[in-house]
mmCIF file of N, CA and C in Angstrom:
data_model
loop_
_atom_site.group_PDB
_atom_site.id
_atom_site.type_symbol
_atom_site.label_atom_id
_atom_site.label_comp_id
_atom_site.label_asym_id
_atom_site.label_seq_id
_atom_site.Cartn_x
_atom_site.Cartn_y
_atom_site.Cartn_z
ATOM 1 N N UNK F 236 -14.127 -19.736 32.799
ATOM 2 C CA UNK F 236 -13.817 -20.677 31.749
ATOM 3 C C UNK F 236 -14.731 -20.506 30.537
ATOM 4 N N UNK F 237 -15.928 -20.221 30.694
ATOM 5 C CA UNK F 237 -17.164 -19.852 29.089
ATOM 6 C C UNK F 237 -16.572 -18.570 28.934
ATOM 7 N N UNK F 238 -15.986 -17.697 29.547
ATOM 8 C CA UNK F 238 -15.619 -16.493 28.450
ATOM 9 C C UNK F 238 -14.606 -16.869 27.977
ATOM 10 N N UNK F 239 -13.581 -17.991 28.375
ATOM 11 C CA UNK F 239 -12.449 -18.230 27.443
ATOM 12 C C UNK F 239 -12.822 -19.157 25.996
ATOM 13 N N UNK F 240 -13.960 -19.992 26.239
ATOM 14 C CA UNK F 240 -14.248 -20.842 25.485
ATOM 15 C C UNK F 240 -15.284 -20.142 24.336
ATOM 16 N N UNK F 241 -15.524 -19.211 24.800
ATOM 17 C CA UNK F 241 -16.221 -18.077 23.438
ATOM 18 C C UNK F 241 -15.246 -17.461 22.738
ATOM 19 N N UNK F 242 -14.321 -17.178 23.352
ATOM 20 C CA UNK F 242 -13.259 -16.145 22.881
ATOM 21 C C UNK F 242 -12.103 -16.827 21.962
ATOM 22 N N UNK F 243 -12.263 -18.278 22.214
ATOM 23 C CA UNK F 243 -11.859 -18.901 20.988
ATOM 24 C C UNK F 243 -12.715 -19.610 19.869
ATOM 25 N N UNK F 244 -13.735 -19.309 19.990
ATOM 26 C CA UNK F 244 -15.044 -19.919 19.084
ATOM 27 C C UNK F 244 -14.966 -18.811 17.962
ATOM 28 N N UNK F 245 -14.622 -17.563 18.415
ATOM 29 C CA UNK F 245 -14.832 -16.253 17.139
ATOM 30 C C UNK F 245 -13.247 -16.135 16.423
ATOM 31 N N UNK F 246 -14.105 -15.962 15.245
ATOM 32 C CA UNK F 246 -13.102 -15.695 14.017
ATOM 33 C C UNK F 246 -12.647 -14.442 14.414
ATOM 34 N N UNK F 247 -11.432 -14.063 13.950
ATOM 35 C CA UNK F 247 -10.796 -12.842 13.855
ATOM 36 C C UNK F 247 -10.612 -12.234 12.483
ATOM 37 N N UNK F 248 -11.098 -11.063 12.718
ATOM 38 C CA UNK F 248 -10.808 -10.345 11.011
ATOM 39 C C UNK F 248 -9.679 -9.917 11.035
ATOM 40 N N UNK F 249 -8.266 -9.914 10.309
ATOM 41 C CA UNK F 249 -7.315 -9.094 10.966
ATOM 42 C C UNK F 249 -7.604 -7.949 9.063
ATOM 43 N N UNK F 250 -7.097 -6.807 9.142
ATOM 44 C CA UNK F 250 -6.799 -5.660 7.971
ATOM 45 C C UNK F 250 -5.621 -5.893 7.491
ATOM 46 N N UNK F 251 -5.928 -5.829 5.868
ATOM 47 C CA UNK F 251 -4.507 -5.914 5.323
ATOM 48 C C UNK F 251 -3.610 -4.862 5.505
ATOM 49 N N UNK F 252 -2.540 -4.429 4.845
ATOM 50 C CA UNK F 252 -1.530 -3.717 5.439
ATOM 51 C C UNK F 252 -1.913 -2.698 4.546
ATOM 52 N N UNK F 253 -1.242 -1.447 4.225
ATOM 53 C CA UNK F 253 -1.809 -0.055 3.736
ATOM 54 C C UNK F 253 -0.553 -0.246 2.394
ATOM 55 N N UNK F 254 -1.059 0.758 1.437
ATOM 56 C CA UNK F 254 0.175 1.188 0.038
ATOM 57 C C UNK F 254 1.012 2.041 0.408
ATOM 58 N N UNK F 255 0.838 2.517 1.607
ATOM 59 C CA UNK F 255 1.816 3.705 2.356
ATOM 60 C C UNK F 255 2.707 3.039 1.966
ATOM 61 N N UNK F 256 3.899 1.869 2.345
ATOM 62 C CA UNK F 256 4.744 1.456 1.765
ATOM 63 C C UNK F 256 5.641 1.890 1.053
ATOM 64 N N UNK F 257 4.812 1.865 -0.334
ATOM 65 C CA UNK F 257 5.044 1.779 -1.236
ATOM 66 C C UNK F 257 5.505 3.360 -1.782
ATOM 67 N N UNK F 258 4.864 4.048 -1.257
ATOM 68 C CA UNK F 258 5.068 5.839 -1.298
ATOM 69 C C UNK F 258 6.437 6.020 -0.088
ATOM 70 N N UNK F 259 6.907 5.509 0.106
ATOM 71 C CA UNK F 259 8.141 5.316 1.402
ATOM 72 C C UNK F 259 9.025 5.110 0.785
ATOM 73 N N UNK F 260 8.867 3.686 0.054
ATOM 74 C CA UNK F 260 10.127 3.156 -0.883
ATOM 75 C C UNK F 260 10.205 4.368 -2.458
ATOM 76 N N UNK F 261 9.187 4.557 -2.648
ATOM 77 C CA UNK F 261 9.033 5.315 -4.067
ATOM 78 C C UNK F 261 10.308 6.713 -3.624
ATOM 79 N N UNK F 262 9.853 7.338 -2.540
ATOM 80 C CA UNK F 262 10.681 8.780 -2.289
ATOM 81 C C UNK F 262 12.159 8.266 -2.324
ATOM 82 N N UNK F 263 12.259 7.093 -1.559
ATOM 83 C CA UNK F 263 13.924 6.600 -1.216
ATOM 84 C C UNK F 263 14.508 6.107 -2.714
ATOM 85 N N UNK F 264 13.594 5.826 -3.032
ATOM 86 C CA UNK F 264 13.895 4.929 -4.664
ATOM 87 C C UNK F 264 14.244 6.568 -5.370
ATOM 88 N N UNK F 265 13.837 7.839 -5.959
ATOM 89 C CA UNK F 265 14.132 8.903 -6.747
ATOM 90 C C UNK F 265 14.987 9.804 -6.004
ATOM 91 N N UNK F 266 15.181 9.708 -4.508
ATOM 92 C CA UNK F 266 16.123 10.531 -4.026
ATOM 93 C C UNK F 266 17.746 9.813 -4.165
ATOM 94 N N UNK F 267 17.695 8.414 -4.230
ATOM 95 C CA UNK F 267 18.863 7.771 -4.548
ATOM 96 C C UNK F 267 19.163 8.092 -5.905
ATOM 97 N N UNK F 268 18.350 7.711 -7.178
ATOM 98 C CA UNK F 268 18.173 8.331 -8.377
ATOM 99 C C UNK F 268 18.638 9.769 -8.336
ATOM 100 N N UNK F 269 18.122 10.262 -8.079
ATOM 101 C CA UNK F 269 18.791 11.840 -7.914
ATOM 102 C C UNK F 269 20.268 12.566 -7.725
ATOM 103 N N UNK F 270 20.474 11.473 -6.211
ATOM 104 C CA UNK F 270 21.870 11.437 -6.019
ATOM 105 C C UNK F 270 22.931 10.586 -7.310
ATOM 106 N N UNK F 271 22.161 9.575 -7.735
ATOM 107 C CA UNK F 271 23.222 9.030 -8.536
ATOM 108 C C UNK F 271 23.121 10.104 -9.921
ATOM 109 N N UNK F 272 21.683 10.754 -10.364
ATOM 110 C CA UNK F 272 22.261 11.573 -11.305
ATOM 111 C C UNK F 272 23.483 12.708 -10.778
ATOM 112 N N UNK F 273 23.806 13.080 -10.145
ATOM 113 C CA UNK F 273 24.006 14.763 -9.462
ATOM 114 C C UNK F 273 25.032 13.903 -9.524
ATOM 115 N N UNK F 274 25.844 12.893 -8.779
ATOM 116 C CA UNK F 274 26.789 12.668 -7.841
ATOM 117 C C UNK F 274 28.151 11.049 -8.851
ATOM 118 N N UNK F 275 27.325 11.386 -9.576
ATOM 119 C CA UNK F 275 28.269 10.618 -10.799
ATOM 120 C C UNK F 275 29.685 10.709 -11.028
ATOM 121 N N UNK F 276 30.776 10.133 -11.074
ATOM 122 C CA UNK F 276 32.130 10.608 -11.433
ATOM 123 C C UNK F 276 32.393 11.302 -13.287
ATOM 124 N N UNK F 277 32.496 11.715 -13.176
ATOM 125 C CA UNK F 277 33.314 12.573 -14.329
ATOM 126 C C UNK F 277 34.396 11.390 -15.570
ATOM 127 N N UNK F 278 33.668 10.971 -16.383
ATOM 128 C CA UNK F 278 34.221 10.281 -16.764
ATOM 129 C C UNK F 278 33.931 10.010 -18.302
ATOM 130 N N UNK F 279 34.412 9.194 -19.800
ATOM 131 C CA UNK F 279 34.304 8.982 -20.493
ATOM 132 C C UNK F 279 33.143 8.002 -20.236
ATOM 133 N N UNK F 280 32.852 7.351 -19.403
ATOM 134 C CA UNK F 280 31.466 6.314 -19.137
ATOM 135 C C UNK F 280 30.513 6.908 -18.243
ATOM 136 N N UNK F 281 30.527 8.043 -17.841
ATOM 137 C CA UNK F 281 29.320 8.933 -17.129
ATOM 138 C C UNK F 281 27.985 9.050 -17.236
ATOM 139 N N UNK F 282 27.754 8.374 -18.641
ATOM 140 C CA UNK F 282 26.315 8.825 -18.660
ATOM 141 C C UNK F 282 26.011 7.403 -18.788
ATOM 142 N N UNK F 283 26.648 5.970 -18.966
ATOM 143 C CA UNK F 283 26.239 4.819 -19.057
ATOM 144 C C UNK F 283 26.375 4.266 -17.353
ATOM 145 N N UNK F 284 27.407 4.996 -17.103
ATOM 146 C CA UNK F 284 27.165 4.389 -15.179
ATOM 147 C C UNK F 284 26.358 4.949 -14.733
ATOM 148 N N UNK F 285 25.951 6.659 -14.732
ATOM 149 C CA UNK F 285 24.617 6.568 -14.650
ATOM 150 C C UNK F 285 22.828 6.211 -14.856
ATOM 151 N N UNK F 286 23.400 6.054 -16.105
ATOM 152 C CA UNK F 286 21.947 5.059 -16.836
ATOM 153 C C UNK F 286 21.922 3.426 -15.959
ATOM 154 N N UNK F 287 23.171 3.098 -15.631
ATOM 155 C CA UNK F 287 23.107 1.496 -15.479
ATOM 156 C C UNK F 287 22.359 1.532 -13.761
ATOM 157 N N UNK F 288 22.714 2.754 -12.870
ATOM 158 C CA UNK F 288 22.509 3.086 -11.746
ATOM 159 C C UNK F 288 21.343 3.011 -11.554
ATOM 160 N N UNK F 289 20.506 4.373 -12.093
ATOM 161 C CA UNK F 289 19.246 4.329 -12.532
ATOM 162 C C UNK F 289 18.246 3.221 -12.942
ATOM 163 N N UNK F 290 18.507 2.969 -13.756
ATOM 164 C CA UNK F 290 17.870 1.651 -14.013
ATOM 165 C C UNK F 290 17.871 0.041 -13.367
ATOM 166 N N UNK F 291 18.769 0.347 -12.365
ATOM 167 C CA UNK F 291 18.753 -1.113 -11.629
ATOM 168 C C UNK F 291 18.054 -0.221 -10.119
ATOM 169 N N UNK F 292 18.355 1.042 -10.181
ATOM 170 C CA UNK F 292 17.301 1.452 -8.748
ATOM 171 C C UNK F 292 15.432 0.991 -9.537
ATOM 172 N N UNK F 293 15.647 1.486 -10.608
ATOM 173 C CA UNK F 293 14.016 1.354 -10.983
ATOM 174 C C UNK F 293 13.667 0.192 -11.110
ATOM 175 N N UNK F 294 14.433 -0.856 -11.774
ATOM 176 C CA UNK F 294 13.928 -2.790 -11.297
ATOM 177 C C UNK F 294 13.753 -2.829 -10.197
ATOM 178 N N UNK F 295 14.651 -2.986 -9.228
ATOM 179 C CA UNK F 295 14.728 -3.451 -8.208
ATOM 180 C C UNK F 295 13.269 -2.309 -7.522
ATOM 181 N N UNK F 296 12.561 -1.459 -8.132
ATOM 182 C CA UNK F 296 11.575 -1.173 -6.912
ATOM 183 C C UNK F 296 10.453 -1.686 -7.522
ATOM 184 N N UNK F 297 10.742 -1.703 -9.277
ATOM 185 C CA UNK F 297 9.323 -2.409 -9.822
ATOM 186 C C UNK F 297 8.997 -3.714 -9.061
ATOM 187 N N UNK F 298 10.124 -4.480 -8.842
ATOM 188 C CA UNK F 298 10.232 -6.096 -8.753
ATOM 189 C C UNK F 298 9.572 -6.046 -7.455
ATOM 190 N N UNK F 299 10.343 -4.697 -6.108
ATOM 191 C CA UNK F 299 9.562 -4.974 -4.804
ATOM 192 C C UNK F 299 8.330 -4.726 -4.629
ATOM 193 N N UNK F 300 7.883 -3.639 -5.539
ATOM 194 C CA UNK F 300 5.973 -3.099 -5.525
ATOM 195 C C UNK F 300 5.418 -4.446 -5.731
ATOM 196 N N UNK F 301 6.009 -4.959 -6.986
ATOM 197 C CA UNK F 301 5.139 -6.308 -7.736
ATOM 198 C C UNK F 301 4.870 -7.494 -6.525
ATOM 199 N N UNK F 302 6.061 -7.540 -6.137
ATOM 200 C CA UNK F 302 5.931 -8.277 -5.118
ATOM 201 C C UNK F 302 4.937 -7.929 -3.593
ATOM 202 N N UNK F 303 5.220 -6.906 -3.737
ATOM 203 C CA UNK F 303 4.515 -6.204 -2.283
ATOM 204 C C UNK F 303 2.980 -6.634 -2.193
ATOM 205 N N UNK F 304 1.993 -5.618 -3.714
ATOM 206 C CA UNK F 304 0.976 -6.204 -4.258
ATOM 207 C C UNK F 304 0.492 -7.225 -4.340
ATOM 208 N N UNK F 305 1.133 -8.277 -4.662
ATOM 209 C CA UNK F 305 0.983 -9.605 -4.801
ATOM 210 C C UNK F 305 0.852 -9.744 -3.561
ATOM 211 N N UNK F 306 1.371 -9.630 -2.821
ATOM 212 C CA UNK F 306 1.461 -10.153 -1.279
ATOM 213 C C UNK F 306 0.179 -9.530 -0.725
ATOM 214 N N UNK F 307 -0.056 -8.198 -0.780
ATOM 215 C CA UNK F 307 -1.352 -7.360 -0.150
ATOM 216 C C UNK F 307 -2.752 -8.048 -1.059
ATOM 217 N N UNK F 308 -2.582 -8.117 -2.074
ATOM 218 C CA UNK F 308 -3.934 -8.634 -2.610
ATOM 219 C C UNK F 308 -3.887 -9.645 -3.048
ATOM 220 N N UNK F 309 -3.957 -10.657 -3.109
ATOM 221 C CA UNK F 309 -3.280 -12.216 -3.670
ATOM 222 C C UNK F 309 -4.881 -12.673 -4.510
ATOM 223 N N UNK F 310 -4.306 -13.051 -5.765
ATOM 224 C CA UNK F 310 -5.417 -13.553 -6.515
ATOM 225 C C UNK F 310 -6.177 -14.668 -5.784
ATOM 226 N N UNK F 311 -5.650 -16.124 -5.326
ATOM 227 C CA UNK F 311 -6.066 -16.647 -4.463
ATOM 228 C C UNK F 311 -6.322 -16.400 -2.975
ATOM 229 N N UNK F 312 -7.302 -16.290 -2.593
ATOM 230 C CA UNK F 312 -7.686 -16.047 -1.161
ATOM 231 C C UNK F 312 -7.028 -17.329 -0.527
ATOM 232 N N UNK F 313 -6.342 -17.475 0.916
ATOM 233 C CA UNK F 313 -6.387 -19.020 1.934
ATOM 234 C C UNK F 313 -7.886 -19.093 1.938
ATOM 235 N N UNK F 314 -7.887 -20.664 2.181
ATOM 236 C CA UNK F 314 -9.311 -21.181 2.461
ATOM 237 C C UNK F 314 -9.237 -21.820 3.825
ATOM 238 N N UNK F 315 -10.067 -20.965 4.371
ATOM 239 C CA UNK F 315 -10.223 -21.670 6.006
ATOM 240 C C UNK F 315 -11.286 -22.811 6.382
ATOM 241 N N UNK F 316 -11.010 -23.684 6.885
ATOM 242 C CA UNK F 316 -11.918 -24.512 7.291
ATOM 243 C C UNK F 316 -12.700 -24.026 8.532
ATOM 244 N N UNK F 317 -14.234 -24.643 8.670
ATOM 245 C CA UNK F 317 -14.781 -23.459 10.045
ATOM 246 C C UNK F 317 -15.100 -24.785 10.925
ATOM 247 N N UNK F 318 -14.207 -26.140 10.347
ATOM 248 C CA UNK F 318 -14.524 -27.239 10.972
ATOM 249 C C UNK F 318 -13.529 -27.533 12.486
ATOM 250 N N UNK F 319 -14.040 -27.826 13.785
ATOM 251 C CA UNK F 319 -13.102 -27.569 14.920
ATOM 252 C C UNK F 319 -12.858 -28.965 15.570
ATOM 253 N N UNK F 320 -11.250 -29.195 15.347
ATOM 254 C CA UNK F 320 -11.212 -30.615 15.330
ATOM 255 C C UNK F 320 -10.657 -30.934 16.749
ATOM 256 N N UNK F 321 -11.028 -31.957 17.666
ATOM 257 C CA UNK F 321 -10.611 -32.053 18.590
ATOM 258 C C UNK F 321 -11.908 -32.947 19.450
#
């Protein structure tokens, strides 16, 4: 029973998560890009459906990094209490 009652007395450090991520989504994000340049239909609007393609792959990964970041490093730290109530 005292090694259980130590073993909840200690804080745990846990590690934040890695930017690997982010180099995961980046390759999937320019190989889709890629395909939508290459793989475009043939058309009087070809180069605006591809621009519109493109550019909503590149929001949509700015918006998830921004978010990701935010999430991995958060300007505000949680504040833990080291007070044990009971």
């Amino acid at each position: 029973m005292a090694n259980t009652a130590q073993h909840h007395s200690r804080l745990t450090v846990t590690t934040m998560a890695t930017v690997l991520p982010i180099f995961f989504i980046f390759a999937i994000v320019v190989a889709l890009m890629t395909s939508a340049a290459l793989f475009t239909p043939k058309g009087p609007q070809q180069v605006v459906v591809r621009t519109a393609i493109m550019l909503t792959l590149a929001c949509c990964f700015l918006l998830w990094m921004v978010t990701y970041l935010a999430q991995l490093h958060p300007l505000i730290q949680p504040q833990r209490s080291l007070k044990v109530e009971g």
